[in-house]
PDB file of C-alpha atoms and ligand atoms in Angstrom:
ATOM      1  CA  MET A   3      -6.055   0.773  -1.485  1.00  0.00           C
ATOM      2  CA  ALA A   4      -9.762   1.371  -2.106  1.00  0.00           C
ATOM      3  CA  VAL A   5     -10.412   2.911  -5.516  1.00  0.00           C
ATOM      4  CA  ALA A   6     -13.232   5.402  -5.446  1.00  0.00           C
ATOM      5  CA  PRO A   7     -15.252   7.077  -8.162  1.00  0.00           C
ATOM      6  CA  ASN A   8     -13.920  10.478  -9.117  1.00  0.00           C
ATOM      7  CA  PRO A   9     -16.835  12.929  -8.691  1.00  0.00           C
ATOM      8  CA  PHE A  10     -17.521  14.352  -5.266  1.00  0.00           C
ATOM      9  CA  GLN A  11     -20.584  12.808  -3.683  1.00  0.00           C
ATOM     10  CA  LEU A  12     -21.896  13.920  -0.351  1.00  0.00           C
ATOM     11  CA  PRO A  13     -21.467  11.130   2.203  1.00  0.00           C
ATOM     12  CA  ASN A  14     -24.485   9.992   4.261  1.00  0.00           C
ATOM     13  CA  ILE A  15     -23.477  12.194   7.123  1.00  0.00           C
ATOM     14  CA  THR A  16     -22.683  15.760   6.059  1.00  0.00           C
ATOM     15  CA  LYS A  17     -22.318  17.546   9.386  1.00  0.00           C
ATOM     16  CA  PHE A  18     -20.537  16.213  12.421  1.00  0.00           C
ATOM     17  CA  LYS A  19     -18.072  17.133  15.120  1.00  0.00           C
ATOM     18  CA  ILE A  20     -14.381  16.301  14.916  1.00  0.00           C
ATOM     19  CA  ALA A  21     -12.040  16.250  17.918  1.00  0.00           C
ATOM     20  CA  LEU A  22      -8.281  16.794  17.722  1.00  0.00           C
ATOM     21  CA  CYS A  23      -6.685  15.432  20.902  1.00  0.00           C
ATOM     22  CA  GLN A  24      -3.473  17.376  21.421  1.00  0.00           C
ATOM     23  CA  LEU A  25      -2.170  15.261  24.241  1.00  0.00           C
ATOM     24  CA  SER A  26       0.891  15.577  26.379  1.00  0.00           C
ATOM     25  CA  VAL A  27       3.190  12.638  25.640  1.00  0.00           C
ATOM     26  CA  THR A  28       5.363  11.297  28.458  1.00  0.00           C
ATOM     27  CA  SER A  29       7.894   8.471  28.643  1.00  0.00           C
ATOM     28  CA  ASP A  30       5.322   6.357  30.515  1.00  0.00           C
ATOM     29  CA  LYS A  31       3.359   4.406  27.899  1.00  0.00           C
ATOM     30  CA  ASN A  32       0.533   3.429  30.274  1.00  0.00           C
ATOM     31  CA  GLN A  33       0.080   7.024  31.265  1.00  0.00           C
ATOM     32  CA  ASN A  34      -0.104   8.035  27.593  1.00  0.00           C
ATOM     33  CA  LEU A  35      -2.764   5.400  26.985  1.00  0.00           C
ATOM     34  CA  ASP A  36      -4.794   6.549  29.983  1.00  0.00           C
ATOM     35  CA  ARG A  37      -4.573  10.170  28.915  1.00  0.00           C
ATOM     36  CA  ALA A  38      -5.603   9.381  25.350  1.00  0.00           C
ATOM     37  CA  SER A  39      -8.488   7.264  26.500  1.00  0.00           C
ATOM     38  CA  ARG A  40      -9.713  10.074  28.778  1.00  0.00           C
ATOM     39  CA  MET A  41      -9.448  12.602  25.969  1.00  0.00           C
ATOM     40  CA  ILE A  42     -11.412  10.336  23.632  1.00  0.00           C
ATOM     41  CA  ARG A  43     -14.125   9.988  26.283  1.00  0.00           C
ATOM     42  CA  PHE A  44     -14.235  13.758  26.724  1.00  0.00           C
ATOM     43  CA  SER A  45     -14.487  14.249  22.936  1.00  0.00           C
ATOM     44  CA  VAL A  46     -17.429  11.880  22.748  1.00  0.00           C
ATOM     45  CA  LYS A  47     -19.196  13.706  25.590  1.00  0.00           C
ATOM     46  CA  GLN A  48     -18.879  16.864  23.480  1.00  0.00           C
ATOM     47  CA  GLY A  49     -20.608  15.044  20.610  1.00  0.00           C
ATOM     48  CA  SER A  50     -17.601  14.158  18.413  1.00  0.00           C
ATOM     49  CA  LYS A  51     -18.038  11.416  15.830  1.00  0.00           C
ATOM     50  CA  LEU A  52     -14.469  11.539  14.532  1.00  0.00           C
ATOM     51  CA  VAL A  53     -11.484  11.662  16.885  1.00  0.00           C
ATOM     52  CA  VAL A  54      -7.914  12.269  15.738  1.00  0.00           C
ATOM     53  CA  LEU A  55      -4.802  11.586  17.822  1.00  0.00           C
ATOM     54  CA  PRO A  56      -1.261  12.954  17.279  1.00  0.00           C
ATOM     55  CA  GLU A  57       1.824  11.484  15.636  1.00  0.00           C
ATOM     56  CA  MET A  58       3.763   9.254  18.107  1.00  0.00           C
ATOM     57  CA  TRP A  59       1.474   9.644  21.075  1.00  0.00           C
ATOM     58  CA  ASN A  60       2.291   6.477  23.038  1.00  0.00           C
ATOM     59  CA  CYS A  61       6.026   7.120  22.780  1.00  0.00           C
ATOM     60  CA  PRO A  62       8.402  10.092  22.947  1.00  0.00           C
ATOM     61  CA  TYR A  63       9.347  11.310  19.453  1.00  0.00           C
ATOM     62  CA  SER A  64      12.942  10.191  19.719  1.00  0.00           C
ATOM     63  CA  SER A  65      14.939   7.684  17.646  1.00  0.00           C
ATOM     64  CA  ASP A  66      16.124   5.802  20.733  1.00  0.00           C
ATOM     65  CA  CYS A  67      12.527   5.186  21.858  1.00  0.00           C
ATOM     66  CA  PHE A  68      10.790   3.960  18.706  1.00  0.00           C
ATOM     67  CA  ALA A  69      11.949   0.329  18.867  1.00  0.00           C
ATOM     68  CA  LYS A  70      11.422   0.107  22.633  1.00  0.00           C
ATOM     69  CA  TYR A  71       7.813   1.271  22.459  1.00  0.00           C
ATOM     70  CA  ALA A  72       6.890  -0.516  19.228  1.00  0.00           C
ATOM     71  CA  GLU A  73       4.087  -3.100  19.131  1.00  0.00           C
ATOM     72  CA  ASP A  74       3.210  -5.895  16.736  1.00  0.00           C
ATOM     73  CA  PHE A  75      -0.239  -4.890  15.496  1.00  0.00           C
ATOM     74  CA  ASP A  76      -1.016  -8.348  14.157  1.00  0.00           C
ATOM     75  CA  ASN A  77      -0.687  -9.797  17.636  1.00  0.00           C
ATOM     76  CA  ARG A  78      -3.394  -7.958  19.553  1.00  0.00           C
ATOM     77  CA  ASP A  79      -2.387  -9.635  22.854  1.00  0.00           C
ATOM     78  CA  ALA A  80       0.953  -7.880  22.491  1.00  0.00           C
ATOM     79  CA  SER A  81      -0.551  -4.546  21.497  1.00  0.00           C
ATOM     80  CA  PRO A  82      -2.107  -2.702  24.438  1.00  0.00           C
ATOM     81  CA  THR A  83      -2.328   0.459  22.348  1.00  0.00           C
ATOM     82  CA  LEU A  84      -4.394  -1.097  19.560  1.00  0.00           C
ATOM     83  CA  SER A  85      -6.593  -2.867  22.099  1.00  0.00           C
ATOM     84  CA  MET A  86      -7.343   0.439  23.805  1.00  0.00           C
ATOM     85  CA  LEU A  87      -8.151   2.179  20.508  1.00  0.00           C
ATOM     86  CA  SER A  88     -10.375  -0.621  19.293  1.00  0.00           C
ATOM     87  CA  GLU A  89     -12.260  -0.758  22.588  1.00  0.00           C
ATOM     88  CA  ALA A  90     -12.704   3.017  22.677  1.00  0.00           C
ATOM     89  CA  ALA A  91     -14.021   3.150  19.091  1.00  0.00           C
ATOM     90  CA  CYS A  92     -16.463   0.317  19.757  1.00  0.00           C
ATOM     91  CA  CYS A  93     -17.623   1.405  23.188  1.00  0.00           C
ATOM     92  CA  HIS A  94     -18.272   5.005  22.038  1.00  0.00           C
ATOM     93  CA  GLY A  95     -19.449   4.099  18.497  1.00  0.00           C
ATOM     94  CA  ILE A  96     -17.062   6.513  16.773  1.00  0.00           C
ATOM     95  CA  THR A  97     -14.328   6.585  14.126  1.00  0.00           C
ATOM     96  CA  ILE A  98     -10.806   7.014  15.479  1.00  0.00           C
ATOM     97  CA  ILE A  99      -7.790   8.123  13.462  1.00  0.00           C
ATOM     98  CA  GLY A 100      -5.269   6.659  15.868  1.00  0.00           C
ATOM     99  CA  GLY A 101      -2.475   9.194  15.381  1.00  0.00           C
ATOM    100  CA  SER A 102       0.723   7.291  14.780  1.00  0.00           C
ATOM    101  CA  LEU A 103       2.619   4.630  16.675  1.00  0.00           C
ATOM    102  CA  PRO A 104       5.822   2.694  16.220  1.00  0.00           C
ATOM    103  CA  GLU A 105       4.896  -0.654  14.627  1.00  0.00           C
ATOM    104  CA  TRP A 106       6.966  -3.824  14.398  1.00  0.00           C
ATOM    105  CA  ASP A 107       6.360  -6.029  11.410  1.00  0.00           C
ATOM    106  CA  HIS A 108       8.714  -8.862  10.529  1.00  0.00           C
ATOM    107  CA  GLY A 109      11.760  -7.143  11.997  1.00  0.00           C
ATOM    108  CA  ARG A 110      10.957  -3.778  10.444  1.00  0.00           C
ATOM    109  CA  LEU A 111       9.823  -0.667  12.191  1.00  0.00           C
ATOM    110  CA  TYR A 112       7.156   1.631  10.716  1.00  0.00           C
ATOM    111  CA  ASN A 113       5.585   4.925  11.755  1.00  0.00           C
ATOM    112  CA  THR A 114       1.962   3.827  11.431  1.00  0.00           C
ATOM    113  CA  CYS A 115      -1.521   5.289  11.737  1.00  0.00           C
ATOM    114  CA  CYS A 116      -4.392   2.884  12.514  1.00  0.00           C
ATOM    115  CA  ILE A 117      -7.988   3.740  11.710  1.00  0.00           C
ATOM    116  CA  PHE A 118     -10.838   2.170  13.698  1.00  0.00           C
ATOM    117  CA  GLY A 119     -14.561   2.149  12.903  1.00  0.00           C
ATOM    118  CA  PRO A 120     -17.487   2.299  15.359  1.00  0.00           C
ATOM    119  CA  ASP A 121     -17.541  -1.514  15.506  1.00  0.00           C
ATOM    120  CA  GLY A 122     -14.008  -1.451  16.920  1.00  0.00           C
ATOM    121  CA  LYS A 123     -12.527  -3.065  13.810  1.00  0.00           C
ATOM    122  CA  LEU A 124      -9.231  -1.922  12.362  1.00  0.00           C
ATOM    123  CA  LYS A 125     -10.288  -0.461   8.999  1.00  0.00           C
ATOM    124  CA  ALA A 126      -6.890   0.504   7.626  1.00  0.00           C
ATOM    125  CA  ARG A 127      -3.307   1.266   8.532  1.00  0.00           C
ATOM    126  CA  HIS A 128      -1.156   3.945   6.945  1.00  0.00           C
ATOM    127  CA  ARG A 129       2.607   3.654   7.157  1.00  0.00           C
ATOM    128  CA  LYS A 130       4.333   7.030   6.853  1.00  0.00           C
ATOM    129  CA  ILE A 131       5.430   7.244   3.239  1.00  0.00           C
ATOM    130  CA  HIS A 132       7.863  10.162   3.400  1.00  0.00           C
ATOM    131  CA  LEU A 133      10.268   9.719   6.281  1.00  0.00           C
ATOM    132  CA  PHE A 134      11.387  12.884   8.031  1.00  0.00           C
ATOM    133  CA  ASP A 135      15.095  13.389   7.437  1.00  0.00           C
ATOM    134  CA  ILE A 136      16.242  16.933   8.098  1.00  0.00           C
ATOM    135  CA  ASP A 137      19.500  18.673   8.839  1.00  0.00           C
ATOM    136  CA  ILE A 138      19.462  22.417   9.439  1.00  0.00           C
ATOM    137  CA  PRO A 139      22.822  23.138  11.096  1.00  0.00           C
ATOM    138  CA  GLY A 140      22.431  24.812  14.467  1.00  0.00           C
ATOM    139  CA  GLU A 141      18.675  24.259  14.467  1.00  0.00           C
ATOM    140  CA  ILE A 142      17.516  20.711  13.985  1.00  0.00           C
ATOM    141  CA  SER A 143      18.828  17.412  12.840  1.00  0.00           C
ATOM    142  CA  PHE A 144      16.629  14.307  12.741  1.00  0.00           C
ATOM    143  CA  LYS A 145      16.739  11.159  10.649  1.00  0.00           C
ATOM    144  CA  GLU A 146      13.674   8.934  10.764  1.00  0.00           C
ATOM    145  CA  SER A 147      15.158   6.722   8.061  1.00  0.00           C
ATOM    146  CA  ASP A 148      17.807   5.533  10.564  1.00  0.00           C
ATOM    147  CA  THR A 149      15.073   3.610  12.374  1.00  0.00           C
ATOM    148  CA  PHE A 150      11.947   3.447  10.228  1.00  0.00           C
ATOM    149  CA  THR A 151      11.128   1.780   6.937  1.00  0.00           C
ATOM    150  CA  ALA A 152       8.927   3.926   4.681  1.00  0.00           C
ATOM    151  CA  GLY A 153       5.419   2.839   3.767  1.00  0.00           C
ATOM    152  CA  ASP A 154       4.606   2.441   0.100  1.00  0.00           C
ATOM    153  CA  GLN A 155       0.831   2.917  -0.101  1.00  0.00           C
ATOM    154  CA  PRO A 156      -1.532   5.858   0.034  1.00  0.00           C
ATOM    155  CA  THR A 157      -4.437   5.210   2.406  1.00  0.00           C
ATOM    156  CA  ILE A 158      -8.051   6.042   1.692  1.00  0.00           C
ATOM    157  CA  VAL A 159     -10.709   4.782   4.022  1.00  0.00           C
ATOM    158  CA  ASP A 160     -14.483   4.942   3.744  1.00  0.00           C
ATOM    159  CA  THR A 161     -15.962   5.661   7.151  1.00  0.00           C
ATOM    160  CA  GLU A 162     -19.284   6.670   8.726  1.00  0.00           C
ATOM    161  CA  VAL A 163     -18.018  10.241   8.533  1.00  0.00           C
ATOM    162  CA  GLY A 164     -16.942  10.333   4.921  1.00  0.00           C
ATOM    163  CA  ARG A 165     -14.032   9.272   2.813  1.00  0.00           C
ATOM    164  CA  ILE A 166     -10.776   9.992   4.636  1.00  0.00           C
ATOM    165  CA  GLY A 167      -7.234  10.203   3.260  1.00  0.00           C
ATOM    166  CA  ILE A 168      -4.342   9.716   5.654  1.00  0.00           C
ATOM    167  CA  GLY A 169      -0.855  11.199   5.800  1.00  0.00           C
ATOM    168  CA  ILE A 170       1.592  11.397   8.672  1.00  0.00           C
ATOM    169  CA  CYS A 171       3.359  14.693   9.354  1.00  0.00           C
ATOM    170  CA  HIS A 172       6.107  15.040   6.703  1.00  0.00           C
ATOM    171  CA  ASP A 173       3.669  13.416   4.208  1.00  0.00           C
ATOM    172  CA  ILE A 174       1.867  16.782   4.227  1.00  0.00           C
ATOM    173  CA  ARG A 175       4.744  18.406   2.327  1.00  0.00           C
ATOM    174  CA  PHE A 176       4.004  16.343  -0.778  1.00  0.00           C
ATOM    175  CA  PRO A 177       1.122  17.880  -2.732  1.00  0.00           C
ATOM    176  CA  GLU A 178       0.992  14.897  -5.087  1.00  0.00           C
ATOM    177  CA  LEU A 179      -0.340  12.661  -2.303  1.00  0.00           C
ATOM    178  CA  ALA A 180      -3.089  15.132  -1.409  1.00  0.00           C
ATOM    179  CA  ALA A 181      -3.957  15.582  -5.107  1.00  0.00           C
ATOM    180  CA  LEU A 182      -4.296  11.826  -5.486  1.00  0.00           C
ATOM    181  CA  TYR A 183      -6.670  11.761  -2.509  1.00  0.00           C
ATOM    182  CA  ARG A 184      -8.705  14.547  -4.047  1.00  0.00           C
ATOM    183  CA  LYS A 185      -8.942  12.635  -7.328  1.00  0.00           C
ATOM    184  CA  ARG A 186     -10.229   9.620  -5.436  1.00  0.00           C
ATOM    185  CA  GLY A 187     -13.065  11.606  -3.828  1.00  0.00           C
ATOM    186  CA  VAL A 188     -11.649  12.149  -0.343  1.00  0.00           C
ATOM    187  CA  ASP A 189     -13.612  14.612   1.850  1.00  0.00           C
ATOM    188  CA  ILE A 190     -10.993  15.198   4.507  1.00  0.00           C
ATOM    189  CA  ILE A 191      -7.286  14.473   4.831  1.00  0.00           C
ATOM    190  CA  CYS A 192      -6.116  13.757   8.378  1.00  0.00           C
ATOM    191  CA  TYR A 193      -2.446  14.305   9.133  1.00  0.00           C
ATOM    192  CA  PRO A 194      -1.337  13.312  12.625  1.00  0.00           C
ATOM    193  CA  GLY A 195       1.879  15.314  12.945  1.00  0.00           C
ATOM    194  CA  ALA A 196       4.674  16.517  15.191  1.00  0.00           C
ATOM    195  CA  PHE A 197       6.316  19.494  13.549  1.00  0.00           C
ATOM    196  CA  ASN A 198       9.209  20.948  15.546  1.00  0.00           C
ATOM    197  CA  MET A 199       9.888  24.498  16.701  1.00  0.00           C
ATOM    198  CA  SER A 200      11.775  25.544  13.541  1.00  0.00           C
ATOM    199  CA  THR A 201       9.566  24.052  10.861  1.00  0.00           C
ATOM    200  CA  GLY A 202       6.422  24.578  12.920  1.00  0.00           C
ATOM    201  CA  GLU A 203       6.594  28.338  13.068  1.00  0.00           C
ATOM    202  CA  LEU A 204       7.575  28.628   9.427  1.00  0.00           C
ATOM    203  CA  LEU A 205       5.435  26.010   7.725  1.00  0.00           C
ATOM    204  CA  TRP A 206       2.849  24.155   9.785  1.00  0.00           C
ATOM    205  CA  GLU A 207      -0.101  26.439   9.080  1.00  0.00           C
ATOM    206  CA  LEU A 208       1.057  27.213   5.550  1.00  0.00           C
ATOM    207  CA  VAL A 209       1.211  23.605   4.335  1.00  0.00           C
ATOM    208  CA  GLN A 210      -2.134  22.698   5.867  1.00  0.00           C
ATOM    209  CA  ARG A 211      -3.858  25.613   4.209  1.00  0.00           C
ATOM    210  CA  ALA A 212      -2.072  24.929   0.930  1.00  0.00           C
ATOM    211  CA  ARG A 213      -3.224  21.286   0.832  1.00  0.00           C
ATOM    212  CA  ALA A 214      -6.795  22.382   1.630  1.00  0.00           C
ATOM    213  CA  ILE A 215      -6.900  25.164  -0.976  1.00  0.00           C
ATOM    214  CA  ASP A 216      -5.225  23.146  -3.734  1.00  0.00           C
ATOM    215  CA  ASN A 217      -7.727  20.369  -3.326  1.00  0.00           C
ATOM    216  CA  GLN A 218     -10.787  22.161  -1.966  1.00  0.00           C
ATOM    217  CA  LEU A 219     -11.326  19.766   0.885  1.00  0.00           C
ATOM    218  CA  PHE A 220     -10.939  19.658   4.672  1.00  0.00           C
ATOM    219  CA  VAL A 221      -7.539  19.147   6.289  1.00  0.00           C
ATOM    220  CA  ALA A 222      -7.187  18.158   9.946  1.00  0.00           C
ATOM    221  CA  THR A 223      -3.911  17.962  11.833  1.00  0.00           C
ATOM    222  CA  CYS A 224      -3.210  16.735  15.337  1.00  0.00           C
ATOM    223  CA  SER A 225       0.069  17.211  17.203  1.00  0.00           C
ATOM    224  CA  PRO A 226       1.285  16.273  20.674  1.00  0.00           C
ATOM    225  CA  SER A 227       1.368  19.247  23.035  1.00  0.00           C
ATOM    226  CA  ARG A 228       4.710  20.963  23.541  1.00  0.00           C
ATOM    227  CA  ASN A 229       7.154  19.349  25.909  1.00  0.00           C
ATOM    228  CA  SER A 230      10.441  21.176  26.175  1.00  0.00           C
ATOM    229  CA  THR A 231      12.130  18.541  28.342  1.00  0.00           C
ATOM    230  CA  GLY A 232      12.724  15.954  25.600  1.00  0.00           C
ATOM    231  CA  SER A 233      15.233  16.066  22.758  1.00  0.00           C
ATOM    232  CA  TYR A 234      12.548  17.088  20.234  1.00  0.00           C
ATOM    233  CA  THR A 235      10.228  19.969  21.011  1.00  0.00           C
ATOM    234  CA  THR A 236       6.923  19.832  19.165  1.00  0.00           C
ATOM    235  CA  TRP A 237       5.163  22.870  17.814  1.00  0.00           C
ATOM    236  CA  GLY A 238       1.589  21.884  18.776  1.00  0.00           C
ATOM    237  CA  HIS A 239      -1.159  23.947  17.103  1.00  0.00           C
ATOM    238  CA  SER A 240      -3.522  21.177  16.023  1.00  0.00           C
ATOM    239  CA  THR A 241      -5.800  22.651  13.389  1.00  0.00           C
ATOM    240  CA  LEU A 242      -8.844  22.143  11.187  1.00  0.00           C
ATOM    241  CA  VAL A 243      -8.798  23.912   7.816  1.00  0.00           C
ATOM    242  CA  GLY A 244     -11.816  24.233   5.515  1.00  0.00           C
ATOM    243  CA  PRO A 245     -11.997  23.820   1.717  1.00  0.00           C
ATOM    244  CA  SER A 246     -11.322  27.482   0.980  1.00  0.00           C
ATOM    245  CA  GLY A 247      -8.206  27.425   3.125  1.00  0.00           C
ATOM    246  CA  GLU A 248      -9.892  29.034   6.109  1.00  0.00           C
ATOM    247  CA  ILE A 249      -8.779  28.046   9.590  1.00  0.00           C
ATOM    248  CA  ILE A 250     -11.875  26.749  11.314  1.00  0.00           C
ATOM    249  CA  VAL A 251     -10.203  26.072  14.619  1.00  0.00           C
ATOM    250  CA  THR A 252      -6.682  25.861  15.982  1.00  0.00           C
ATOM    251  CA  SER A 253      -5.020  25.401  19.345  1.00  0.00           C
ATOM    252  CA  GLY A 254      -2.005  26.780  21.142  1.00  0.00           C
ATOM    253  CA  HIS A 255       0.777  24.454  22.237  1.00  0.00           C
ATOM    254  CA  GLU A 256      -0.682  23.234  25.529  1.00  0.00           C
ATOM    255  CA  GLU A 257      -2.529  19.960  26.163  1.00  0.00           C
ATOM    256  CA  THR A 258      -6.092  20.389  24.940  1.00  0.00           C
ATOM    257  CA  THR A 259      -8.901  18.845  22.939  1.00  0.00           C
ATOM    258  CA  VAL A 260      -9.999  20.952  20.020  1.00  0.00           C
ATOM    259  CA  ILE A 261     -13.541  20.352  18.819  1.00  0.00           C
ATOM    260  CA  ALA A 262     -15.182  21.796  15.726  1.00  0.00           C
ATOM    261  CA  GLU A 263     -18.001  21.126  13.307  1.00  0.00           C
ATOM    262  CA  ILE A 264     -17.338  19.901   9.800  1.00  0.00           C
ATOM    263  CA  ASP A 265     -19.944  20.667   7.154  1.00  0.00           C
ATOM    264  CA  TYR A 266     -19.162  18.811   3.936  1.00  0.00           C
ATOM    265  CA  SER A 267     -21.603  20.937   1.931  1.00  0.00           C
ATOM    266  CA  ASN A 268     -18.864  23.613   2.075  1.00  0.00           C
ATOM    267  CA  ILE A 269     -16.794  21.446  -0.249  1.00  0.00           C
ATOM    268  CA  GLN A 270     -19.511  21.578  -2.897  1.00  0.00           C
ATOM    269  CA  LEU A 271     -20.021  25.287  -2.380  1.00  0.00           C
ATOM    270  CA  GLN A 272     -16.325  26.024  -2.749  1.00  0.00           C
ATOM    271  CA  ARG A 273     -15.970  23.839  -5.856  1.00  0.00           C
ATOM    272  CA  LYS A 274     -19.048  25.438  -7.417  1.00  0.00           C
ATOM    273  CA  SER A 275     -17.819  28.975  -6.906  1.00  0.00           C
ATOM    274  CA  LEU A 276     -14.287  28.165  -7.993  1.00  0.00           C
ATOM    275  CA  PRO A 277     -14.382  25.086 -10.260  1.00  0.00           C
ATOM    276  CA  LEU A 278     -10.665  24.310 -10.259  1.00  0.00           C
ATOM    277  CA  ASP A 279     -11.265  20.821 -11.598  1.00  0.00           C
ATOM    278  CA  ASP A 280     -12.922  22.158 -14.763  1.00  0.00           C
ATOM    279  CA  GLN A 281     -10.290  24.851 -15.135  1.00  0.00           C
ATOM    280  CA  LYS A 282      -7.292  22.524 -14.864  1.00  0.00           C
ATOM    281  CA  ARG A 283      -5.153  22.393 -18.011  1.00  0.00           C
ATOM    282  CA  GLU A 284      -3.631  18.974 -17.623  1.00  0.00           C
ATOM    283  CA  ASP A 285      -3.202  18.941 -21.404  1.00  0.00           C
ATOM    284  CA  ILE A 286      -0.545  21.610 -20.860  1.00  0.00           C
ATOM    285  CA  TYR A 287       1.298  20.668 -17.695  1.00  0.00           C
ATOM    286  CA  LYS A 288       0.749  16.990 -17.217  1.00  0.00           C
ATOM    287  CA  PHE A 289       2.442  15.526 -20.214  1.00  0.00           C
ATOM    288  CA  ILE A 290       5.220  17.974 -20.973  1.00  0.00           C
ATOM    289  CA  ASP A 291       8.694  16.547 -20.604  1.00  0.00           C
ATOM    290  CA  VAL A 292      11.083  19.154 -19.121  1.00  0.00           C
ATOM    291  CA  HIS A 293      13.618  18.240 -21.792  1.00  0.00           C
ATOM    292  CA  GLU A 294      11.183  19.473 -24.420  1.00  0.00           C
ATOM    293  CA  LEU A 295      11.178  22.875 -22.727  1.00  0.00           C
ATOM    294  CA  ASN A 296      14.932  22.988 -22.064  1.00  0.00           C
ATOM    295  CA  PRO A 297      16.610  20.853 -24.672  1.00  0.00           C
TER     296      PRO A 297
HETATM  297  N1  LIG B 318       7.570  14.327  12.291  1.00  0.00           N
HETATM  298  C1  LIG B 318       7.755  14.989  11.176  1.00  0.00           C
HETATM  299  O1  LIG B 318       7.567  14.444  10.086  1.00  0.00           O
HETATM  300  C2  LIG B 318       8.202  16.407  11.385  1.00  0.00           C
HETATM  301  C3  LIG B 318       8.162  17.368  10.271  1.00  0.00           C
HETATM  302  O2  LIG B 318       7.782  17.101   9.143  1.00  0.00           O
HETATM  303  C4  LIG B 318       8.623  18.725  10.607  1.00  0.00           C
HETATM  304  O3  LIG B 318       8.753  19.567   9.716  1.00  0.00           O
HETATM  305  O4  LIG B 318       8.903  19.021  11.779  1.00  0.00           O
END
């Protein structure tokens, strides 16, 4: 992982457009690739420099599909999805946060996000760190850990559009990861995600705004559109949140491309008016052992 200096420094580009491609995922991989490629093209026509795709966009979000749709990213001839992303990034000269995809690596399966730069090169890959295992009787039961291996690295990538931290869906529930990104000078955290109907309504907006406010940075999420025919119904509502927790733009649950402007000077403004970093009392809460409080 790249280690960055702590203080916030404005990147070369401070204002640009981001596109969140909330695409409709089908069981036909080629169709998903075509759709994504069209949405990327559309985003570029609207002036976007950073394009974000959803969690599991070339494959239905279903445990019995992950292995079937998985690709070996180190063998580009066997990875039509990575080839498409690389070509799109290069041909349009943009940065792509490639949502997430099932990845095969030495007999293991990962839920992985690939990041491409304007030269078409793969800049980084983030393997979902916190696997989504949930069991709410009568509502939802899902166990990613039955099929996936968890990643073990945070991912920070320096791009033409600033320093980006990556998380995948359930990773957003862990404030420690976002705090680490903040400490390493990240401007925006991108979370491709696929919250479901139960957790979506209750938490999706809340956790995004919480991560943005806690860390005074931008948070962008991108979900597949809702498809009620599969076994897992996604919530949708791809969103961009600003450094004071404000929702800059959000979508409904239908297929759509959401485009908005990011202005990084708002990070500085927010941190100047409310200097949380200076006010933090890590001397009090960082080093206290709970046993000292409750012997
Ligand atoms: N795909 C996920 O990680 C889903 C998730 O976190 C949720 O709450 O839904």
